[in-house]
């Protein structure tokens, strides 16, 4: 019975009362419902993916240069292919501060960028 009660509490459902035991079961369920367990806090996301959604064609060259400078290991050819293949992921699993800097830099040059 204790296992069942822990399982019911863990799933967040009440006791199911059957027959004449219904009033007694519902009373014990109400008593157990008063003991509220604290839900664990929702963890804040620490790493983000920066995605390039669209590009302003008039600022494409400046955006390619910005991506080349902002993304390690990218040369001009890789940056150009990335910009031309929008929508795509620019960087994955980036810390929040770096993702925000990258988003600001790319937005400055006419790109629509999201972090998820």
N, CA, C and O atoms as a GROMACS GRO file, in nm:
protein
  464
    1UNK      N    1   0.083  -0.119   0.000
    1UNK     CA    2   0.000   0.000   0.000
    1UNK      C    3   0.087   0.126   0.000
    1UNK      O    4   0.053   0.224  -0.066
    2UNK      N    5   0.199   0.124   0.072
    2UNK     CA    6   0.286   0.242   0.075
    2UNK      C    7   0.345   0.268  -0.063
    2UNK      O    8   0.356   0.383  -0.106
    3UNK      N    9   0.383   0.162  -0.130
    3UNK     CA   10   0.437   0.178  -0.264
    3UNK      C   11   0.334   0.244  -0.355
    3UNK      O   12   0.367   0.334  -0.432
    4UNK      N   13   0.210   0.198  -0.345
    4UNK     CA   14   0.103   0.252  -0.427
    4UNK      C   15   0.083   0.401  -0.398
    4UNK      O   16   0.067   0.481  -0.490
    5UNK      N   17   0.085   0.438  -0.270
    5UNK     CA   18   0.065   0.578  -0.233
    5UNK      C   19   0.178   0.666  -0.286
    5UNK      O   20   0.153   0.776  -0.335
    6UNK      N   21   0.303   0.618  -0.276
    6UNK     CA   22   0.415   0.695  -0.330
    6UNK      C   23   0.403   0.710  -0.480
    6UNK      O   24   0.433   0.815  -0.536
    7UNK      N   25   0.361   0.605  -0.546
    7UNK     CA   26   0.346   0.607  -0.692
    7UNK      C   27   0.237   0.705  -0.734
    7UNK      O   28   0.253   0.780  -0.831
    8UNK      N   29   0.126   0.703  -0.660
    8UNK     CA   30   0.015   0.792  -0.690
    8UNK      C   31   0.058   0.937  -0.670
    8UNK      O   32   0.029   1.023  -0.753
    9UNK      N   33   0.129   0.964  -0.560
    9UNK     CA   34   0.178   1.100  -0.535
    9UNK      C   35   0.279   1.141  -0.641
    9UNK      O   36   0.277   1.256  -0.686
   10UNK      N   37   0.365   1.051  -0.681
   10UNK     CA   38   0.466   1.080  -0.782
   10UNK      C   39   0.405   1.112  -0.917
   10UNK      O   40   0.458   1.195  -0.992
   11UNK      N   41   0.296   1.048  -0.949
   11UNK     CA   42   0.230   1.074  -1.076
   11UNK      C   43   0.134   1.192  -1.069
   11UNK      O   44   0.088   1.242  -1.172
   12UNK      N   45   0.104   1.236  -0.946
   12UNK     CA   46   0.017   1.352  -0.930
   12UNK      C   47  -0.130   1.321  -0.951
   12UNK      O   48  -0.208   1.407  -0.993
   13UNK      N   49  -0.170   1.196  -0.923
   13UNK     CA   50  -0.311   1.161  -0.935
   13UNK      C   51  -0.364   1.123  -0.799
   13UNK      O   52  -0.288   1.086  -0.710
   14UNK      N   53  -0.495   1.133  -0.781
   14UNK     CA   54  -0.557   1.099  -0.653
   14UNK      C   55  -0.588   0.952  -0.646
   14UNK      O   56  -0.578   0.879  -0.745
   15UNK      N   57  -0.627   0.907  -0.525
   15UNK     CA   58  -0.669   0.768  -0.508
   15UNK      C   59  -0.800   0.745  -0.582
   15UNK      O   60  -0.882   0.836  -0.592
   16UNK      N   61  -0.817   0.628  -0.632
   16UNK     CA   62  -0.942   0.591  -0.697
   16UNK      C   63  -1.023   0.514  -0.596
   16UNK      O   64  -0.984   0.406  -0.551
   17UNK      N   65  -1.140   0.570  -0.560
   17UNK     CA   66  -1.224   0.509  -0.457
   17UNK      C   67  -1.326   0.417  -0.523
   17UNK      O   68  -1.386   0.452  -0.624
   18UNK      N   69  -1.343   0.298  -0.464
   18UNK     CA   70  -1.438   0.202  -0.518
   18UNK      C   71  -1.530   0.157  -0.406
   18UNK      O   72  -1.484   0.121  -0.298
   19UNK      N   73  -1.660   0.158  -0.433
   19UNK     CA   74  -1.760   0.102  -0.340
   19UNK      C   75  -1.774   0.181  -0.212
   19UNK      O   76  -1.768   0.304  -0.212
   20UNK      N   77  -1.794   0.108  -0.099
   20UNK     CA   78  -1.822   0.168   0.031
   20UNK      C   79  -1.701   0.240   0.088
   20UNK      O   80  -1.717   0.325   0.176
   21UNK      N   81  -1.583   0.210   0.042
   21UNK     CA   82  -1.462   0.273   0.094
   21UNK      C   83  -1.440   0.411   0.033
   21UNK      O   84  -1.341   0.477   0.064
   22UNK      N   85  -1.530   0.454  -0.053
   22UNK     CA   86  -1.514   0.581  -0.123
   22UNK      C   87  -1.498   0.700  -0.029
   22UNK      O   88  -1.404   0.778  -0.049
   23UNK      N   89  -1.583   0.721   0.071
   23UNK     CA   90  -1.566   0.837   0.160
   23UNK      C   91  -1.434   0.832   0.237
   23UNK      O   92  -1.368   0.935   0.253
   24UNK      N   93  -1.394   0.716   0.284
   24UNK     CA   94  -1.271   0.704   0.360
   24UNK      C   95  -1.150   0.730   0.269
   24UNK      O   96  -1.054   0.796   0.309
   25UNK      N   97  -1.156   0.676   0.149
   25UNK     CA   98  -1.044   0.694   0.056
   25UNK      C   99  -1.032   0.840   0.014
   25UNK      O  100  -0.920   0.892   0.006
   26UNK      N  101  -1.144   0.906  -0.012
   26UNK     CA  102  -1.136   1.045  -0.053
   26UNK      C  103  -1.087   1.134   0.061
   26UNK      O  104  -1.020   1.234   0.036
   27UNK      N  105  -1.120   1.099   0.186
   27UNK     CA  106  -1.073   1.176   0.301
   27UNK      C  107  -0.921   1.161   0.315
   27UNK      O  108  -0.851   1.258   0.342
   28UNK      N  109  -0.871   1.039   0.295
   28UNK     CA  110  -0.727   1.020   0.306
   28UNK      C  111  -0.655   1.087   0.189
   28UNK      O  112  -0.544   1.136   0.204
   29UNK      N  113  -0.719   1.090   0.072
   29UNK     CA  114  -0.660   1.158  -0.043
   29UNK      C  115  -0.653   1.308  -0.020
   29UNK      O  116  -0.556   1.372  -0.060
   30UNK      N  117  -0.756   1.363   0.043
   30UNK     CA  118  -0.756   1.507   0.074
   30UNK      C  119  -0.647   1.540   0.174
   30UNK      O  120  -0.582   1.645   0.163
   31UNK      N  121  -0.625   1.453   0.271
   31UNK     CA  122  -0.520   1.476   0.370
   31UNK      C  123  -0.382   1.471   0.304
   31UNK      O  124  -0.293   1.550   0.337
   32UNK      N  125  -0.366   1.379   0.210
   32UNK     CA  126  -0.238   1.368   0.141
   32UNK      C  127  -0.218   1.486   0.045
   32UNK      O  128  -0.105   1.528   0.022
   33UNK      N  129  -0.325   1.538  -0.010
   33UNK     CA  130  -0.315   1.649  -0.103
   33UNK      C  131  -0.266   1.775  -0.035
   33UNK      O  132  -0.209   1.863  -0.100
   34UNK      N  133  -0.289   1.786   0.096
   34UNK     CA  134  -0.244   1.904   0.170
   34UNK      C  135  -0.092   1.910   0.177
   34UNK      O  136  -0.034   2.018   0.186
   35UNK      N  137  -0.028   1.795   0.174
   35UNK     CA  138   0.117   1.790   0.176
   35UNK      C  139   0.164   1.808   0.032
   35UNK      O  140   0.161   1.714  -0.048
   36UNK      N  141   0.208   1.928   0.002
   36UNK     CA  142   0.249   1.960  -0.134
   36UNK      C  143   0.401   1.955  -0.142
   36UNK      O  144   0.472   2.021  -0.066
   37UNK      N  145   0.448   1.875  -0.237
   37UNK     CA  146   0.592   1.868  -0.256
   37UNK      C  147   0.634   1.979  -0.350
   37UNK      O  148   0.563   2.010  -0.446
   38UNK      N  149   0.749   2.039  -0.323
   38UNK     CA  150   0.798   2.146  -0.409
   38UNK      C  151   0.849   2.088  -0.539
   38UNK      O  152   0.923   1.990  -0.540
   39UNK      N  153   0.808   2.149  -0.648
   39UNK     CA  154   0.856   2.106  -0.778
   39UNK      C  155   0.999   2.156  -0.796
   39UNK      O  156   1.031   2.267  -0.754
   40UNK      N  157   1.084   2.077  -0.858
   40UNK     CA  158   1.220   2.123  -0.880
   40UNK      C  159   1.219   2.244  -0.973
   40UNK      O  160   1.137   2.250  -1.065
   41UNK      N  161   1.307   2.341  -0.951
   41UNK     CA  162   1.308   2.460  -1.036
   41UNK      C  163   1.346   2.423  -1.179
   41UNK      O  164   1.426   2.333  -1.203
   42UNK      N  165   1.286   2.493  -1.273
   42UNK     CA  166   1.315   2.469  -1.414
   42UNK      C  167   1.454   2.524  -1.443
   42UNK      O  168   1.484   2.640  -1.414
   43UNK      N  169   1.537   2.440  -1.501
   43UNK     CA  170   1.673   2.483  -1.530
   43UNK      C  171   1.674   2.580  -1.647
   43UNK      O  172   1.606   2.560  -1.748
   44UNK      N  173   1.752   2.686  -1.631
   44UNK     CA  174   1.765   2.781  -1.740
   44UNK      C  175   1.861   2.723  -1.843
   44UNK      O  176   1.963   2.664  -1.809
   45UNK      N  177   1.826   2.741  -1.966
   45UNK     CA  178   1.908   2.688  -2.075
   45UNK      C  179   2.043   2.760  -2.076
   45UNK      O  180   2.048   2.882  -2.066
   46UNK      N  181   2.151   2.684  -2.086
   46UNK     CA  182   2.285   2.742  -2.081
   46UNK      C  183   2.352   2.748  -2.218
   46UNK      O  184   2.438   2.833  -2.242
   47UNK      N  185   2.312   2.660  -2.307
   47UNK     CA  186   2.372   2.657  -2.440
   47UNK      C  187   2.263   2.676  -2.545
   47UNK      O  188   2.152   2.623  -2.532
   48UNK      N  189   2.296   2.752  -2.648
   48UNK     CA  190   2.199   2.786  -2.750
   48UNK      C  191   2.252   2.756  -2.888
   48UNK      O  192   2.373   2.748  -2.910
   49UNK      N  193   2.160   2.737  -2.982
   49UNK     CA  194   2.193   2.726  -3.123
   49UNK      C  195   2.155   2.859  -3.187
   49UNK      O  196   2.045   2.908  -3.166
   50UNK      N  197   2.244   2.916  -3.265
   50UNK     CA  198   2.219   3.042  -3.334
   50UNK      C  199   2.183   3.008  -3.478
   50UNK      O  200   2.262   2.947  -3.550
   51UNK      N  201   2.062   3.049  -3.519
   51UNK     CA  202   2.014   3.015  -3.652
   51UNK      C  203   1.993   3.140  -3.735
   51UNK      O  204   1.934   3.238  -3.689
   52UNK      N  205   2.041   3.134  -3.857
   52UNK     CA  206   2.024   3.242  -3.954
   52UNK      C  207   1.896   3.212  -4.031
   52UNK      O  208   1.886   3.110  -4.099
   53UNK      N  209   1.798   3.302  -4.020
   53UNK     CA  210   1.669   3.280  -4.084
   53UNK      C  211   1.664   3.342  -4.223
   53UNK      O  212   1.629   3.275  -4.321
   54UNK      N  213   1.699   3.470  -4.233
   54UNK     CA  214   1.697   3.537  -4.363
   54UNK      C  215   1.805   3.644  -4.367
   54UNK      O  216   1.861   3.682  -4.264
   55UNK      N  217   1.834   3.692  -4.488
   55UNK     CA  218   1.943   3.786  -4.510
   55UNK      C  219   1.891   3.903  -4.594
   55UNK      O  220   1.815   3.883  -4.689
   56UNK      N  221   1.933   4.025  -4.559
   56UNK     CA  222   1.904   4.142  -4.641
   56UNK      C  223   2.007   4.142  -4.755
   56UNK      O  224   2.127   4.152  -4.732
   57UNK      N  225   1.959   4.130  -4.876
   57UNK     CA  226   2.048   4.116  -4.992
   57UNK      C  227   2.142   4.234  -5.010
   57UNK      O  228   2.253   4.217  -5.060
   58UNK      N  229   2.100   4.353  -4.970
   58UNK     CA  230   2.186   4.471  -4.987
   58UNK      C  231   2.304   4.472  -4.891
   58UNK      O  232   2.402   4.544  -4.914
   59UNK      N  233   2.296   4.394  -4.784
   59UNK     CA  234   2.405   4.391  -4.685
   59UNK      C  235   2.474   4.254  -4.680
   59UNK      O  236   2.540   4.221  -4.581
   60UNK      N  237   2.458   4.177  -4.784
   60UNK     CA  238   2.509   4.040  -4.786
   60UNK      C  239   2.661   4.031  -4.769
   60UNK      O  240   2.710   3.946  -4.695
   61UNK      N  241   2.736   4.118  -4.835
   61UNK     CA  242   2.883   4.113  -4.829
   61UNK      C  243   2.931   4.144  -4.688
   61UNK      O  244   3.021   4.077  -4.637
   62UNK      N  245   2.873   4.245  -4.625
   62UNK     CA  246   2.911   4.279  -4.487
   62UNK      C  247   2.877   4.166  -4.391
   62UNK      O  248   2.951   4.138  -4.297
   63UNK      N  249   2.764   4.100  -4.416
   63UNK     CA  250   2.723   3.987  -4.332
   63UNK      C  251   2.821   3.870  -4.347
   63UNK      O  252   2.856   3.806  -4.248
   64UNK      N  253   2.864   3.843  -4.468
   64UNK     CA  254   2.962   3.735  -4.490
   64UNK      C  255   3.090   3.763  -4.413
   64UNK      O  256   3.146   3.673  -4.351
   65UNK      N  257   3.136   3.888  -4.417
   65UNK     CA  258   3.257   3.924  -4.343
   65UNK      C  259   3.235   3.912  -4.192
   65UNK      O  260   3.324   3.866  -4.120
   66UNK      N  261   3.118   3.951  -4.145
   66UNK     CA  262   3.089   3.941  -4.002
   66UNK      C  263   3.087   3.795  -3.957
   66UNK      O  264   3.136   3.763  -3.848
   67UNK      N  265   3.030   3.708  -4.038
   67UNK     CA  266   3.028   3.564  -4.003
   67UNK      C  267   3.169   3.508  -4.003
   67UNK      O  268   3.204   3.429  -3.916
   68UNK      N  269   3.250   3.547  -4.101
   68UNK     CA  270   3.389   3.499  -4.107
   68UNK      C  271   3.465   3.537  -3.981
   68UNK      O  272   3.544   3.458  -3.930
   69UNK      N  273   3.442   3.658  -3.931
   69UNK     CA  274   3.512   3.705  -3.812
   69UNK      C  275   3.454   3.647  -3.683
   69UNK      O  276   3.527   3.629  -3.585
   70UNK      N  277   3.324   3.618  -3.682
   70UNK     CA  278   3.257   3.575  -3.559
   70UNK      C  279   3.260   3.425  -3.535
   70UNK      O  280   3.252   3.381  -3.420
   71UNK      N  281   3.270   3.348  -3.641
   71UNK     CA  282   3.263   3.203  -3.627
   71UNK      C  283   3.402   3.144  -3.648
   71UNK      O  284   3.459   3.156  -3.757
   72UNK      N  285   3.458   3.081  -3.545
   72UNK     CA  286   3.592   3.024  -3.558
   72UNK      C  287   3.596   2.914  -3.665
   72UNK      O  288   3.506   2.831  -3.676
   73UNK      N  289   3.703   2.917  -3.744
   73UNK     CA  290   3.722   2.815  -3.845
   73UNK      C  291   3.654   2.842  -3.977
   73UNK      O  292   3.664   2.761  -4.069
   74UNK      N  293   3.584   2.955  -3.990
   74UNK     CA  294   3.517   2.988  -4.115
   74UNK      C  295   3.606   3.078  -4.199
   74UNK      O  296   3.662   3.176  -4.149
   75UNK      N  297   3.618   3.046  -4.328
   75UNK     CA  298   3.684   3.136  -4.421
   75UNK      C  299   3.575   3.205  -4.504
   75UNK      O  300   3.456   3.182  -4.480
   76UNK      N  301   3.614   3.287  -4.600
   76UNK     CA  302   3.515   3.360  -4.680
   76UNK      C  303   3.424   3.267  -4.759
   76UNK      O  304   3.304   3.293  -4.772
   77UNK      N  305   3.479   3.159  -4.812
   77UNK     CA  306   3.399   3.066  -4.893
   77UNK      C  307   3.294   2.998  -4.806
   77UNK      O  308   3.177   2.987  -4.845
   78UNK      N  309   3.335   2.952  -4.688
   78UNK     CA  310   3.240   2.886  -4.598
   78UNK      C  311   3.133   2.983  -4.550
   78UNK      O  312   3.016   2.946  -4.540
   79UNK      N  313   3.173   3.106  -4.519
   79UNK     CA  314   3.077   3.207  -4.475
   79UNK      C  315   2.978   3.239  -4.586
   79UNK      O  316   2.859   3.257  -4.559
   80UNK      N  317   3.025   3.248  -4.710
   80UNK     CA  318   2.937   3.278  -4.823
   80UNK      C  319   2.837   3.164  -4.844
   80UNK      O  320   2.719   3.190  -4.866
   81UNK      N  321   2.882   3.040  -4.836
   81UNK     CA  322   2.792   2.925  -4.852
   81UNK      C  323   2.687   2.924  -4.741
   81UNK      O  324   2.571   2.892  -4.765
   82UNK      N  325   2.729   2.959  -4.620
   82UNK     CA  326   2.636   2.962  -4.508
   82UNK      C  327   2.528   3.068  -4.530
   82UNK      O  328   2.410   3.040  -4.511
   83UNK      N  329   2.567   3.187  -4.571
   83UNK     CA  330   2.472   3.296  -4.594
   83UNK      C  331   2.377   3.261  -4.708
   83UNK      O  332   2.258   3.291  -4.700
   84UNK      N  333   2.427   3.198  -4.812
   84UNK     CA  334   2.343   3.164  -4.926
   84UNK      C  335   2.249   3.047  -4.898
   84UNK      O  336   2.150   3.028  -4.969
   85UNK      N  337   2.279   2.968  -4.796
   85UNK     CA  338   2.195   2.853  -4.764
   85UNK      C  339   2.093   2.883  -4.654
   85UNK      O  340   2.033   2.791  -4.599
   86UNK      N  341   2.074   3.012  -4.621
   86UNK     CA  342   1.977   3.049  -4.516
   86UNK      C  343   1.838   3.000  -4.555
   86UNK      O  344   1.802   3.010  -4.673
   87UNK      N  345   1.761   2.949  -4.464
   87UNK     CA  346   1.778   2.936  -4.320
   87UNK      C  347   1.867   2.817  -4.284
   87UNK      O  348   1.855   2.708  -4.340
   88UNK      N  349   1.957   2.841  -4.189
   88UNK     CA  350   2.050   2.737  -4.145
   88UNK      C  351   2.105   2.772  -4.006
   88UNK      O  352   2.083   2.882  -3.955
   89UNK      N  353   2.175   2.677  -3.947
   89UNK     CA  354   2.235   2.698  -3.816
   89UNK      C  355   2.375   2.752  -3.834
   89UNK      O  356   2.457   2.693  -3.904
   90UNK      N  357   2.403   2.866  -3.768
   90UNK     CA  358   2.536   2.927  -3.776
   90UNK      C  359   2.630   2.859  -3.678
   90UNK      O  360   2.738   2.816  -3.716
   91UNK      N  361   2.588   2.850  -3.550
   91UNK     CA  362   2.669   2.782  -3.447
   91UNK      C  363   2.577   2.704  -3.357
   91UNK      O  364   2.462   2.742  -3.335
   92UNK      N  365   2.628   2.594  -3.303
   92UNK     CA  366   2.551   2.508  -3.214
   92UNK      C  367   2.617   2.503  -3.077
   92UNK      O  368   2.739   2.512  -3.065
   93UNK      N  369   2.534   2.487  -2.973
   93UNK     CA  370   2.579   2.470  -2.834
   93UNK      C  371   2.676   2.581  -2.791
   93UNK      O  372   2.786   2.555  -2.744
   94UNK      N  373   2.630   2.705  -2.807
   94UNK     CA  374   2.710   2.822  -2.773
   94UNK      C  375   2.661   2.876  -2.639
   94UNK      O  376   2.540   2.881  -2.616
   95UNK      N  377   2.752   2.918  -2.549
   95UNK     CA  378   2.707   2.980  -2.424
   95UNK      C  379   2.621   3.103  -2.453
   95UNK      O  380   2.635   3.167  -2.557
   96UNK      N  381   2.532   3.136  -2.359
   96UNK     CA  382   2.434   3.241  -2.381
   96UNK      C  383   2.498   3.375  -2.418
   96UNK      O  384   2.452   3.441  -2.511
   97UNK      N  385   2.603   3.415  -2.347
   97UNK     CA  386   2.667   3.544  -2.373
   97UNK      C  387   2.723   3.550  -2.516
   97UNK      O  388   2.706   3.649  -2.586
   98UNK      N  389   2.790   3.442  -2.558
   98UNK     CA  390   2.846   3.438  -2.694
   98UNK      C  391   2.735   3.437  -2.800
   98UNK      O  392   2.747   3.500  -2.905
   99UNK      N  393   2.628   3.364  -2.771
   99UNK     CA  394   2.516   3.358  -2.866
   99UNK      C  395   2.451   3.495  -2.882
   99UNK      O  396   2.414   3.534  -2.993
  100UNK      N  397   2.438   3.568  -2.772
  100UNK     CA  398   2.379   3.702  -2.780
  100UNK      C  399   2.469   3.798  -2.858
  100UNK      O  400   2.420   3.881  -2.934
  101UNK      N  401   2.600   3.787  -2.838
  101UNK     CA  402   2.694   3.872  -2.913
  101UNK      C  403   2.686   3.842  -3.063
  101UNK      O  404   2.683   3.933  -3.145
  102UNK      N  405   2.683   3.713  -3.096
  102UNK     CA  406   2.675   3.672  -3.236
  102UNK      C  407   2.544   3.718  -3.298
  102UNK      O  408   2.542   3.767  -3.411
  103UNK      N  409   2.436   3.703  -3.224
  103UNK     CA  410   2.305   3.747  -3.274
  103UNK      C  411   2.305   3.899  -3.300
  103UNK      O  412   2.254   3.944  -3.402
  104UNK      N  413   2.362   3.976  -3.207
  104UNK     CA  414   2.366   4.122  -3.223
  104UNK      C  415   2.452   4.160  -3.344
  104UNK      O  416   2.414   4.248  -3.422
  105UNK      N  417   2.566   4.094  -3.361
  105UNK     CA  418   2.655   4.126  -3.472
  105UNK      C  419   2.589   4.097  -3.606
  105UNK      O  420   2.601   4.176  -3.700
  106UNK      N  421   2.522   3.983  -3.616
  106UNK     CA  422   2.460   3.947  -3.744
  106UNK      C  423   2.336   4.030  -3.772
  106UNK      O  424   2.309   4.064  -3.887
  107UNK      N  425   2.262   4.064  -3.668
  107UNK     CA  426   2.143   4.148  -3.685
  107UNK      C  427   2.183   4.288  -3.733
  107UNK      O  428   2.110   4.351  -3.810
  108UNK      N  429   2.298   4.334  -3.686
  108UNK     CA  430   2.348   4.466  -3.726
  108UNK      C  431   2.369   4.473  -3.878
  108UNK      O  432   2.355   4.580  -3.937
  109UNK      N  433   2.402   4.360  -3.940
  109UNK     CA  434   2.428   4.356  -4.084
  109UNK      C  435   2.310   4.303  -4.164
  109UNK      O  436   2.327   4.248  -4.273
  110UNK      N  437   2.190   4.319  -4.110
  110UNK     CA  438   2.068   4.289  -4.187
  110UNK      C  439   2.024   4.144  -4.188
  110UNK      O  440   1.946   4.106  -4.275
  111UNK      N  441   2.072   4.064  -4.096
  111UNK     CA  442   2.030   3.924  -4.091
  111UNK      C  443   1.919   3.907  -3.987
  111UNK      O  444   1.918   3.976  -3.885
  112UNK      N  445   1.827   3.817  -4.014
  112UNK     CA  446   1.729   3.780  -3.913
  112UNK      C  447   1.781   3.653  -3.846
  112UNK      O  448   1.796   3.549  -3.910
  113UNK      N  449   1.808   3.664  -3.715
  113UNK     CA  450   1.873   3.557  -3.641
  113UNK      C  451   1.788   3.523  -3.518
  113UNK      O  452   1.732   3.611  -3.454
  114UNK      N  453   1.780   3.392  -3.487
  114UNK     CA  454   1.713   3.351  -3.364
  114UNK      C  455   1.805   3.260  -3.285
  114UNK      O  456   1.894   3.195  -3.340
  115UNK      N  457   1.781   3.257  -3.153
  115UNK     CA  458   1.854   3.166  -3.063
  115UNK      C  459   1.752   3.067  -3.010
  115UNK      O  460   1.645   3.106  -2.963
  116UNK      N  461   1.784   2.940  -3.015
  116UNK     CA  462   1.695   2.840  -2.954
  116UNK      C  463   1.774   2.734  -2.884
  116UNK      O  464   1.717   2.642  -2.826
   0.00000   0.00000   0.00000
